[in-house]
Amino acid sequence: MSLTAPTIAAAPPAPATGARPSRALLACAAIACALLLGSGAVRWYQARRVEAMLQLERESPFPLDSLPMTLGDWVGEKTELDPQIVAGTGSNDLITRQYVNRVTGVAVQVIVLHGPASDIFVHTPELCYPKAGYSAAGEVMDRMIPLADAGAPFRSAAYTKGDPARPDTQEVVFSWRYNGRWTTAVNRPKEMARVAGMYKVQVARRFQATEARTVADPCEAFLELLVPVLEARIRGQSPPPQAAPGPAVAPTAPRDPTPPEGTHR
């Protein structure tokens, strides 16, 4: 018997570690990198654009103090709010005025303000008037102020306090404007947190409890002059022409140069 060494099968050759990837693989990698870079650039551009738009909306495009002091038969004068109340509104621009109708003598108290929506939307008459000691009086009504291309919805409410024989009864009409539209529905905090800037317009007057708020309402008549002017200024357009004022008469309603304390908080 012959003795021979066992035959050992040769191991398969190891794959070449220095082999170059195929051209197809390189092309796929290049396309993937290009898509990632392009997507990142688009997101960066969109973020910068949104931030630029929000920055513009954080400030009113014009100073509110430049709104006209005379609107038709209404002649305005500046009024003052307590600085603590002004600070509490969260506004970055605010005006308070009394306008008196030179024909009827009726006076309305006007506040227009602009600021971050997250600060502005919480200041509703439904909250502010009861905090100032007023209770609701009468029906809450929706009003539509006409504009050239649409209407601006406003809400009218009434509040009263004091001696029932001689109560202090107030009508207040109000609305907000943001994202290019007017609305009375601002009870969504998450949505407000995404809105950079918002306007609030509020007009108030004293009236008799027996007086109808649905017929020839002075607040509504005043807003029909103010809102188109404000809308035009926001859009950077020329304000609509104003009608010639009527003949002045002696005031027939009491004039109060300051709004009720606490109702503009």
PDB file of C-alpha atoms in Angstrom:
ATOM      1  CA  MET A   1       0.000   0.000   0.000  1.00  0.00           C
ATOM      2  CA  SER A   2       1.373   3.347  -0.947  1.00  0.00           C
ATOM      3  CA  LEU A   3       1.100   6.306   1.279  1.00  0.00           C
ATOM      4  CA  THR A   4       0.315   9.629  -0.437  1.00  0.00           C
ATOM      5  CA  ALA A   5      -0.594  13.051   0.970  1.00  0.00           C
ATOM      6  CA  PRO A   6      -4.304  13.877   0.780  1.00  0.00           C
ATOM      7  CA  THR A   7      -5.289  16.226  -1.959  1.00  0.00           C
ATOM      8  CA  ILE A   8      -6.487  19.591  -0.656  1.00  0.00           C
ATOM      9  CA  ALA A   9      -8.858  21.596  -2.887  1.00  0.00           C
ATOM     10  CA  ALA A  10      -7.598  25.029  -3.693  1.00  0.00           C
ATOM     11  CA  ALA A  11      -9.541  27.867  -2.019  1.00  0.00           C
ATOM     12  CA  PRO A  12     -11.475  30.134  -4.391  1.00  0.00           C
ATOM     13  CA  PRO A  13      -9.694  33.370  -5.190  1.00  0.00           C
ATOM     14  CA  ALA A  14     -10.555  36.258  -2.847  1.00  0.00           C
ATOM     15  CA  PRO A  15     -12.549  39.071  -4.454  1.00  0.00           C
ATOM     16  CA  ALA A  16     -10.472  41.997  -5.476  1.00  0.00           C
ATOM     17  CA  THR A  17     -10.748  44.664  -2.793  1.00  0.00           C
ATOM     18  CA  GLY A  18      -9.671  47.469  -5.044  1.00  0.00           C
ATOM     19  CA  ALA A  19     -12.369  46.947  -7.664  1.00  0.00           C
ATOM     20  CA  ARG A  20     -13.998  50.199  -8.821  1.00  0.00           C
ATOM     21  CA  PRO A  21     -17.804  50.675  -8.610  1.00  0.00           C
ATOM     22  CA  SER A  22     -19.621  50.541 -11.868  1.00  0.00           C
ATOM     23  CA  ARG A  23     -20.527  53.684 -13.749  1.00  0.00           C
ATOM     24  CA  ALA A  24     -24.235  53.006 -13.166  1.00  0.00           C
ATOM     25  CA  LEU A  25     -23.691  52.935  -9.389  1.00  0.00           C
ATOM     26  CA  LEU A  26     -21.761  56.197  -9.512  1.00  0.00           C
ATOM     27  CA  ALA A  27     -24.494  57.802 -11.575  1.00  0.00           C
ATOM     28  CA  CYS A  28     -27.189  56.736  -9.088  1.00  0.00           C
ATOM     29  CA  ALA A  29     -25.173  58.128  -6.179  1.00  0.00           C
ATOM     30  CA  ALA A  30     -24.658  61.413  -7.987  1.00  0.00           C
ATOM     31  CA  ILE A  31     -28.386  61.726  -8.729  1.00  0.00           C
ATOM     32  CA  ALA A  32     -29.260  60.983  -5.077  1.00  0.00           C
ATOM     33  CA  CYS A  33     -26.826  63.635  -3.839  1.00  0.00           C
ATOM     34  CA  ALA A  34     -28.185  66.152  -6.327  1.00  0.00           C
ATOM     35  CA  LEU A  35     -31.755  65.460  -5.200  1.00  0.00           C
ATOM     36  CA  LEU A  36     -30.841  65.849  -1.536  1.00  0.00           C
ATOM     37  CA  LEU A  37     -28.979  69.088  -2.172  1.00  0.00           C
ATOM     38  CA  GLY A  38     -31.792  70.416  -4.345  1.00  0.00           C
ATOM     39  CA  SER A  39     -34.452  69.504  -1.777  1.00  0.00           C
ATOM     40  CA  GLY A  40     -32.442  71.185   0.978  1.00  0.00           C
ATOM     41  CA  ALA A  41     -32.017  74.326  -1.121  1.00  0.00           C
ATOM     42  CA  VAL A  42     -35.755  74.472  -1.860  1.00  0.00           C
ATOM     43  CA  ARG A  43     -36.624  74.090   1.833  1.00  0.00           C
ATOM     44  CA  TRP A  44     -34.082  76.779   2.740  1.00  0.00           C
ATOM     45  CA  TYR A  45     -35.523  79.149   0.142  1.00  0.00           C
ATOM     46  CA  GLN A  46     -39.089  78.472   1.251  1.00  0.00           C
ATOM     47  CA  ALA A  47     -38.173  79.000   4.900  1.00  0.00           C
ATOM     48  CA  ARG A  48     -36.431  82.288   4.088  1.00  0.00           C
ATOM     49  CA  ARG A  49     -39.414  83.429   2.005  1.00  0.00           C
ATOM     50  CA  VAL A  50     -41.916  82.571   4.757  1.00  0.00           C
ATOM     51  CA  GLU A  51     -39.745  84.304   7.358  1.00  0.00           C
ATOM     52  CA  ALA A  52     -39.503  87.411   5.142  1.00  0.00           C
ATOM     53  CA  MET A  53     -43.301  87.478   4.719  1.00  0.00           C
ATOM     54  CA  LEU A  54     -43.839  87.015   8.450  1.00  0.00           C
ATOM     55  CA  GLN A  55     -41.383  89.802   9.190  1.00  0.00           C
ATOM     56  CA  LEU A  56     -43.354  92.150   6.933  1.00  0.00           C
ATOM     57  CA  GLU A  57     -46.625  91.163   8.619  1.00  0.00           C
ATOM     58  CA  ARG A  58     -45.246  91.738  12.126  1.00  0.00           C
ATOM     59  CA  GLU A  59     -45.434  95.467  11.493  1.00  0.00           C
ATOM     60  CA  SER A  60     -48.272  97.486  10.009  1.00  0.00           C
ATOM     61  CA  PRO A  61     -47.260  98.705   6.521  1.00  0.00           C
ATOM     62  CA  PHE A  62     -48.235 102.246   7.555  1.00  0.00           C
ATOM     63  CA  PRO A  63     -48.459 104.108  10.892  1.00  0.00           C
ATOM     64  CA  LEU A  64     -51.963 103.872  12.304  1.00  0.00           C
ATOM     65  CA  ASP A  65     -51.700 107.478  13.458  1.00  0.00           C
ATOM     66  CA  SER A  66     -51.835 108.491   9.781  1.00  0.00           C
ATOM     67  CA  LEU A  67     -55.472 107.387   9.504  1.00  0.00           C
ATOM     68  CA  PRO A  68     -57.584 110.484   8.784  1.00  0.00           C
ATOM     69  CA  MET A  69     -59.016 112.570  11.589  1.00  0.00           C
ATOM     70  CA  THR A  70     -62.001 113.495   9.440  1.00  0.00           C
ATOM     71  CA  LEU A  71     -64.217 110.846   7.853  1.00  0.00           C
ATOM     72  CA  GLY A  72     -67.290 112.302   6.208  1.00  0.00           C
ATOM     73  CA  ASP A  73     -69.256 114.072   8.958  1.00  0.00           C
ATOM     74  CA  TRP A  74     -67.096 112.521  11.677  1.00  0.00           C
ATOM     75  CA  VAL A  75     -64.346 114.647  13.223  1.00  0.00           C
ATOM     76  CA  GLY A  76     -61.802 112.948  15.442  1.00  0.00           C
ATOM     77  CA  GLU A  77     -59.587 113.870  18.350  1.00  0.00           C
ATOM     78  CA  LYS A  78     -56.928 111.800  20.108  1.00  0.00           C
ATOM     79  CA  THR A  79     -57.658 110.152  23.434  1.00  0.00           C
ATOM     80  CA  GLU A  80     -55.240 108.542  25.844  1.00  0.00           C
ATOM     81  CA  LEU A  81     -55.126 105.104  27.438  1.00  0.00           C
ATOM     82  CA  ASP A  82     -53.300 104.171  30.599  1.00  0.00           C
ATOM     83  CA  PRO A  83     -49.755 103.050  29.574  1.00  0.00           C
ATOM     84  CA  GLN A  84     -50.238  99.796  31.496  1.00  0.00           C
ATOM     85  CA  ILE A  85     -53.359  99.054  29.458  1.00  0.00           C
ATOM     86  CA  VAL A  86     -51.479  99.832  26.234  1.00  0.00           C
ATOM     87  CA  ALA A  87     -48.663  97.483  27.250  1.00  0.00           C
ATOM     88  CA  GLY A  88     -51.198  94.804  28.119  1.00  0.00           C
ATOM     89  CA  THR A  89     -52.653  94.788  24.618  1.00  0.00           C
ATOM     90  CA  GLY A  90     -49.423  93.358  23.171  1.00  0.00           C
ATOM     91  CA  SER A  91     -49.711  95.761  20.232  1.00  0.00           C
ATOM     92  CA  ASN A  92     -46.817  97.345  18.347  1.00  0.00           C
ATOM     93  CA  ASP A  93     -49.012 100.175  17.024  1.00  0.00           C
ATOM     94  CA  LEU A  94     -52.210 101.567  18.523  1.00  0.00           C
ATOM     95  CA  ILE A  95     -54.468 104.592  18.252  1.00  0.00           C
ATOM     96  CA  THR A  96     -57.445 105.608  20.395  1.00  0.00           C
ATOM     97  CA  ARG A  97     -59.702 108.432  19.275  1.00  0.00           C
ATOM     98  CA  GLN A  98     -63.109 109.939  19.807  1.00  0.00           C
ATOM     99  CA  TYR A  99     -65.011 110.832  16.657  1.00  0.00           C
ATOM    100  CA  VAL A 100     -68.021 113.139  16.874  1.00  0.00           C
ATOM    101  CA  ASN A 101     -70.580 113.421  14.116  1.00  0.00           C
ATOM    102  CA  ARG A 102     -70.774 117.142  13.375  1.00  0.00           C
ATOM    103  CA  VAL A 103     -74.389 116.781  12.151  1.00  0.00           C
ATOM    104  CA  THR A 104     -75.935 114.601  14.863  1.00  0.00           C
ATOM    105  CA  GLY A 105     -73.504 115.206  17.719  1.00  0.00           C
ATOM    106  CA  VAL A 106     -73.169 111.475  18.397  1.00  0.00           C
ATOM    107  CA  ALA A 107     -69.734 110.426  19.710  1.00  0.00           C
ATOM    108  CA  VAL A 108     -68.006 107.067  19.193  1.00  0.00           C
ATOM    109  CA  GLN A 109     -64.853 105.776  20.867  1.00  0.00           C
ATOM    110  CA  VAL A 110     -62.469 104.143  18.413  1.00  0.00           C
ATOM    111  CA  ILE A 111     -59.492 101.888  18.916  1.00  0.00           C
ATOM    112  CA  VAL A 112     -57.368 100.472  16.092  1.00  0.00           C
ATOM    113  CA  LEU A 113     -54.353  98.362  16.906  1.00  0.00           C
ATOM    114  CA  HIS A 114     -51.861  96.018  15.277  1.00  0.00           C
ATOM    115  CA  GLY A 115     -49.551  93.423  16.755  1.00  0.00           C
ATOM    116  CA  PRO A 116     -48.737  89.713  17.007  1.00  0.00           C
ATOM    117  CA  ALA A 117     -51.892  87.678  16.594  1.00  0.00           C
ATOM    118  CA  SER A 118     -51.041  85.498  19.584  1.00  0.00           C
ATOM    119  CA  ASP A 119     -51.250  88.626  21.768  1.00  0.00           C
ATOM    120  CA  ILE A 120     -54.051  90.517  20.023  1.00  0.00           C
ATOM    121  CA  PHE A 121     -56.723  87.850  19.540  1.00  0.00           C
ATOM    122  CA  VAL A 122     -57.344  87.305  23.261  1.00  0.00           C
ATOM    123  CA  HIS A 123     -58.597  90.884  23.795  1.00  0.00           C
ATOM    124  CA  THR A 124     -62.267  90.358  23.033  1.00  0.00           C
ATOM    125  CA  PRO A 125     -65.105  92.521  24.400  1.00  0.00           C
ATOM    126  CA  GLU A 126     -66.761  89.321  25.630  1.00  0.00           C
ATOM    127  CA  LEU A 127     -63.880  89.035  28.108  1.00  0.00           C
ATOM    128  CA  CYS A 128     -62.864  92.656  28.656  1.00  0.00           C
ATOM    129  CA  TYR A 129     -66.258  94.249  29.383  1.00  0.00           C
ATOM    130  CA  PRO A 130     -67.288  91.748  32.101  1.00  0.00           C
ATOM    131  CA  LYS A 131     -63.856  92.210  33.724  1.00  0.00           C
ATOM    132  CA  ALA A 132     -64.603  95.957  33.839  1.00  0.00           C
ATOM    133  CA  GLY A 133     -67.854  95.303  35.699  1.00  0.00           C
ATOM    134  CA  TYR A 134     -70.282  95.237  32.753  1.00  0.00           C
ATOM    135  CA  SER A 135     -72.911  92.586  32.097  1.00  0.00           C
ATOM    136  CA  ALA A 136     -74.357  91.599  28.733  1.00  0.00           C
ATOM    137  CA  ALA A 137     -77.422  93.538  27.634  1.00  0.00           C
ATOM    138  CA  GLY A 138     -79.272  92.619  24.482  1.00  0.00           C
ATOM    139  CA  GLU A 139     -78.608  90.400  21.533  1.00  0.00           C
ATOM    140  CA  VAL A 140     -75.208  89.789  19.923  1.00  0.00           C
ATOM    141  CA  MET A 141     -75.540  90.642  16.236  1.00  0.00           C
ATOM    142  CA  ASP A 142     -73.323  90.218  13.196  1.00  0.00           C
ATOM    143  CA  ARG A 143     -72.883  93.158  10.840  1.00  0.00           C
ATOM    144  CA  MET A 144     -71.359  93.247   7.345  1.00  0.00           C
ATOM    145  CA  ILE A 145     -69.424  96.390   6.437  1.00  0.00           C
ATOM    146  CA  PRO A 146     -69.331  96.767   2.638  1.00  0.00           C
ATOM    147  CA  LEU A 147     -66.019  96.845   0.782  1.00  0.00           C
ATOM    148  CA  ALA A 148     -65.241  97.095  -2.918  1.00  0.00           C
ATOM    149  CA  ASP A 149     -64.641  93.354  -3.460  1.00  0.00           C
ATOM    150  CA  ALA A 150     -66.227  91.781  -0.381  1.00  0.00           C
ATOM    151  CA  GLY A 151     -67.728  92.522   2.988  1.00  0.00           C
ATOM    152  CA  ALA A 152     -65.964  92.864   6.323  1.00  0.00           C
ATOM    153  CA  PRO A 153     -67.824  90.958   9.074  1.00  0.00           C
ATOM    154  CA  PHE A 154     -68.149  92.768  12.409  1.00  0.00           C
ATOM    155  CA  ARG A 155     -69.870  91.767  15.634  1.00  0.00           C
ATOM    156  CA  SER A 156     -72.110  94.040  17.709  1.00  0.00           C
ATOM    157  CA  ALA A 157     -72.693  93.472  21.426  1.00  0.00           C
ATOM    158  CA  ALA A 158     -74.150  95.555  24.255  1.00  0.00           C
ATOM    159  CA  TYR A 159     -73.105  95.799  27.900  1.00  0.00           C
ATOM    160  CA  THR A 160     -74.398  97.702  30.896  1.00  0.00           C
ATOM    161  CA  LYS A 161     -73.470  98.497  34.497  1.00  0.00           C
ATOM    162  CA  GLY A 162     -74.352 100.946  37.246  1.00  0.00           C
ATOM    163  CA  ASP A 163     -77.623 102.221  38.657  1.00  0.00           C
ATOM    164  CA  PRO A 164     -80.546 100.542  36.842  1.00  0.00           C
ATOM    165  CA  ALA A 165     -82.336 103.901  36.850  1.00  0.00           C
ATOM    166  CA  ARG A 166     -79.422 105.544  35.024  1.00  0.00           C
ATOM    167  CA  PRO A 167     -77.272 102.718  33.656  1.00  0.00           C
ATOM    168  CA  ASP A 168     -74.075 103.094  31.668  1.00  0.00           C
ATOM    169  CA  THR A 169     -75.016 101.098  28.566  1.00  0.00           C
ATOM    170  CA  GLN A 170     -72.446 100.584  25.829  1.00  0.00           C
ATOM    171  CA  GLU A 171     -72.645  99.234  22.319  1.00  0.00           C
ATOM    172  CA  VAL A 172     -69.356  97.828  21.000  1.00  0.00           C
ATOM    173  CA  VAL A 173     -68.749  96.729  17.408  1.00  0.00           C
ATOM    174  CA  PHE A 174     -65.510  94.917  16.593  1.00  0.00           C
ATOM    175  CA  SER A 175     -63.562  92.706  14.203  1.00  0.00           C
ATOM    176  CA  TRP A 176     -60.064  91.452  13.420  1.00  0.00           C
ATOM    177  CA  ARG A 177     -58.089  91.327  10.171  1.00  0.00           C
ATOM    178  CA  TYR A 178     -55.290  88.891   9.382  1.00  0.00           C
ATOM    179  CA  ASN A 179     -54.053  86.867   6.413  1.00  0.00           C
ATOM    180  CA  GLY A 180     -55.850  89.284   4.086  1.00  0.00           C
ATOM    181  CA  ARG A 181     -59.339  88.825   5.516  1.00  0.00           C
ATOM    182  CA  TRP A 182     -61.679  90.225   8.158  1.00  0.00           C
ATOM    183  CA  THR A 183     -63.191  87.883  10.723  1.00  0.00           C
ATOM    184  CA  THR A 184     -64.955  87.761  14.078  1.00  0.00           C
ATOM    185  CA  ALA A 185     -63.808  84.155  14.733  1.00  0.00           C
ATOM    186  CA  VAL A 186     -60.435  84.271  16.495  1.00  0.00           C
ATOM    187  CA  ASN A 187     -60.803  81.504  19.077  1.00  0.00           C
ATOM    188  CA  ARG A 188     -58.158  79.113  17.689  1.00  0.00           C
ATOM    189  CA  PRO A 189     -54.909  79.598  19.640  1.00  0.00           C
ATOM    190  CA  LYS A 190     -52.874  77.175  17.509  1.00  0.00           C
ATOM    191  CA  GLU A 191     -53.810  79.050  14.349  1.00  0.00           C
ATOM    192  CA  MET A 192     -53.090  82.414  15.966  1.00  0.00           C
ATOM    193  CA  ALA A 193     -49.603  81.223  16.956  1.00  0.00           C
ATOM    194  CA  ARG A 194     -48.775  80.899  13.236  1.00  0.00           C
ATOM    195  CA  VAL A 195     -50.013  84.400  12.336  1.00  0.00           C
ATOM    196  CA  ALA A 196     -47.358  87.115  12.562  1.00  0.00           C
ATOM    197  CA  GLY A 197     -49.544  90.232  12.570  1.00  0.00           C
ATOM    198  CA  MET A 198     -53.192  91.111  13.156  1.00  0.00           C
ATOM    199  CA  TYR A 199     -55.362  94.236  13.207  1.00  0.00           C
ATOM    200  CA  LYS A 200     -58.195  94.826  15.635  1.00  0.00           C
ATOM    201  CA  VAL A 201     -60.837  97.519  15.124  1.00  0.00           C
ATOM    202  CA  GLN A 202     -63.308  98.380  17.877  1.00  0.00           C
ATOM    203  CA  VAL A 203     -65.924 101.145  17.951  1.00  0.00           C
ATOM    204  CA  ALA A 204     -68.053 101.821  21.035  1.00  0.00           C
ATOM    205  CA  ARG A 205     -70.716 104.315  22.062  1.00  0.00           C
ATOM    206  CA  ARG A 206     -73.106 105.015  24.907  1.00  0.00           C
ATOM    207  CA  PHE A 207     -76.766 104.538  24.101  1.00  0.00           C
ATOM    208  CA  GLN A 208     -80.172 104.226  25.721  1.00  0.00           C
ATOM    209  CA  ALA A 209     -81.343 100.737  26.627  1.00  0.00           C
ATOM    210  CA  THR A 210     -84.560 101.350  24.684  1.00  0.00           C
ATOM    211  CA  GLU A 211     -82.675 102.458  21.568  1.00  0.00           C
ATOM    212  CA  ALA A 212     -82.733 100.102  18.562  1.00  0.00           C
ATOM    213  CA  ARG A 213     -79.281  98.990  17.427  1.00  0.00           C
ATOM    214  CA  THR A 214     -80.572  97.753  14.084  1.00  0.00           C
ATOM    215  CA  VAL A 215     -81.736 101.088  12.652  1.00  0.00           C
ATOM    216  CA  ALA A 216     -79.330 103.851  11.597  1.00  0.00           C
ATOM    217  CA  ASP A 217     -76.662 102.588  13.966  1.00  0.00           C
ATOM    218  CA  PRO A 218     -73.916 105.236  14.437  1.00  0.00           C
ATOM    219  CA  CYS A 219     -71.141 102.674  14.989  1.00  0.00           C
ATOM    220  CA  GLU A 220     -72.003 100.904  11.766  1.00  0.00           C
ATOM    221  CA  ALA A 221     -72.257 104.218   9.892  1.00  0.00           C
ATOM    222  CA  PHE A 222     -68.798 105.209  11.134  1.00  0.00           C
ATOM    223  CA  LEU A 223     -67.278 101.843  10.224  1.00  0.00           C
ATOM    224  CA  GLU A 224     -68.634 102.149   6.685  1.00  0.00           C
ATOM    225  CA  LEU A 225     -66.258 105.102   6.325  1.00  0.00           C
ATOM    226  CA  LEU A 226     -63.281 103.858   8.349  1.00  0.00           C
ATOM    227  CA  VAL A 227     -62.954 100.264   7.146  1.00  0.00           C
ATOM    228  CA  PRO A 228     -62.584 101.024   3.392  1.00  0.00           C
ATOM    229  CA  VAL A 229     -59.879 103.590   4.208  1.00  0.00           C
ATOM    230  CA  LEU A 230     -58.043 101.141   6.471  1.00  0.00           C
ATOM    231  CA  GLU A 231     -58.315  98.338   3.909  1.00  0.00           C
ATOM    232  CA  ALA A 232     -56.918 100.567   1.162  1.00  0.00           C
ATOM    233  CA  ARG A 233     -53.975 101.619   3.333  1.00  0.00           C
ATOM    234  CA  ILE A 234     -53.179  98.001   4.197  1.00  0.00           C
ATOM    235  CA  ARG A 235     -53.176  97.091   0.516  1.00  0.00           C
ATOM    236  CA  GLY A 236     -51.134 100.129  -0.451  1.00  0.00           C
ATOM    237  CA  GLN A 237     -53.976 101.585  -2.510  1.00  0.00           C
ATOM    238  CA  SER A 238     -55.471 105.062  -2.679  1.00  0.00           C
ATOM    239  CA  PRO A 239     -58.250 105.570  -0.129  1.00  0.00           C
ATOM    240  CA  PRO A 240     -61.780 105.928  -1.520  1.00  0.00           C
ATOM    241  CA  PRO A 241     -63.067 109.487  -1.970  1.00  0.00           C
ATOM    242  CA  GLN A 242     -64.956 110.966   0.957  1.00  0.00           C
ATOM    243  CA  ALA A 243     -68.330 112.667   0.642  1.00  0.00           C
ATOM    244  CA  ALA A 244     -68.516 116.348   1.523  1.00  0.00           C
ATOM    245  CA  PRO A 245     -69.443 116.855   5.211  1.00  0.00           C
ATOM    246  CA  GLY A 246     -72.897 118.130   6.091  1.00  0.00           C
ATOM    247  CA  PRO A 247     -73.698 121.280   8.059  1.00  0.00           C
ATOM    248  CA  ALA A 248     -72.577 121.269  11.663  1.00  0.00           C
ATOM    249  CA  VAL A 249     -75.077 121.472  14.488  1.00  0.00           C
ATOM    250  CA  ALA A 250     -74.733 121.700  18.248  1.00  0.00           C
ATOM    251  CA  PRO A 251     -74.040 118.285  19.822  1.00  0.00           C
ATOM    252  CA  THR A 252     -77.162 116.467  20.976  1.00  0.00           C
ATOM    253  CA  ALA A 253     -75.393 113.616  22.778  1.00  0.00           C
ATOM    254  CA  PRO A 254     -72.949 113.751  25.672  1.00  0.00           C
ATOM    255  CA  ARG A 255     -69.319 113.682  24.671  1.00  0.00           C
ATOM    256  CA  ASP A 256     -66.942 111.531  26.670  1.00  0.00           C
ATOM    257  CA  PRO A 257     -63.268 111.922  25.711  1.00  0.00           C
ATOM    258  CA  THR A 258     -62.174 108.654  27.333  1.00  0.00           C
ATOM    259  CA  PRO A 259     -63.407 105.081  26.803  1.00  0.00           C
ATOM    260  CA  PRO A 260     -64.697 103.123  29.797  1.00  0.00           C
ATOM    261  CA  GLU A 261     -61.741 102.013  31.898  1.00  0.00           C
ATOM    262  CA  GLY A 262     -60.629  98.456  31.254  1.00  0.00           C
ATOM    263  CA  THR A 263     -62.734  97.784  28.165  1.00  0.00           C
ATOM    264  CA  HIS A 264     -59.735  97.930  25.796  1.00  0.00           C
ATOM    265  CA  ARG A 265     -57.549  95.490  27.658  1.00  0.00           C
TER     266      ARG A 265
END
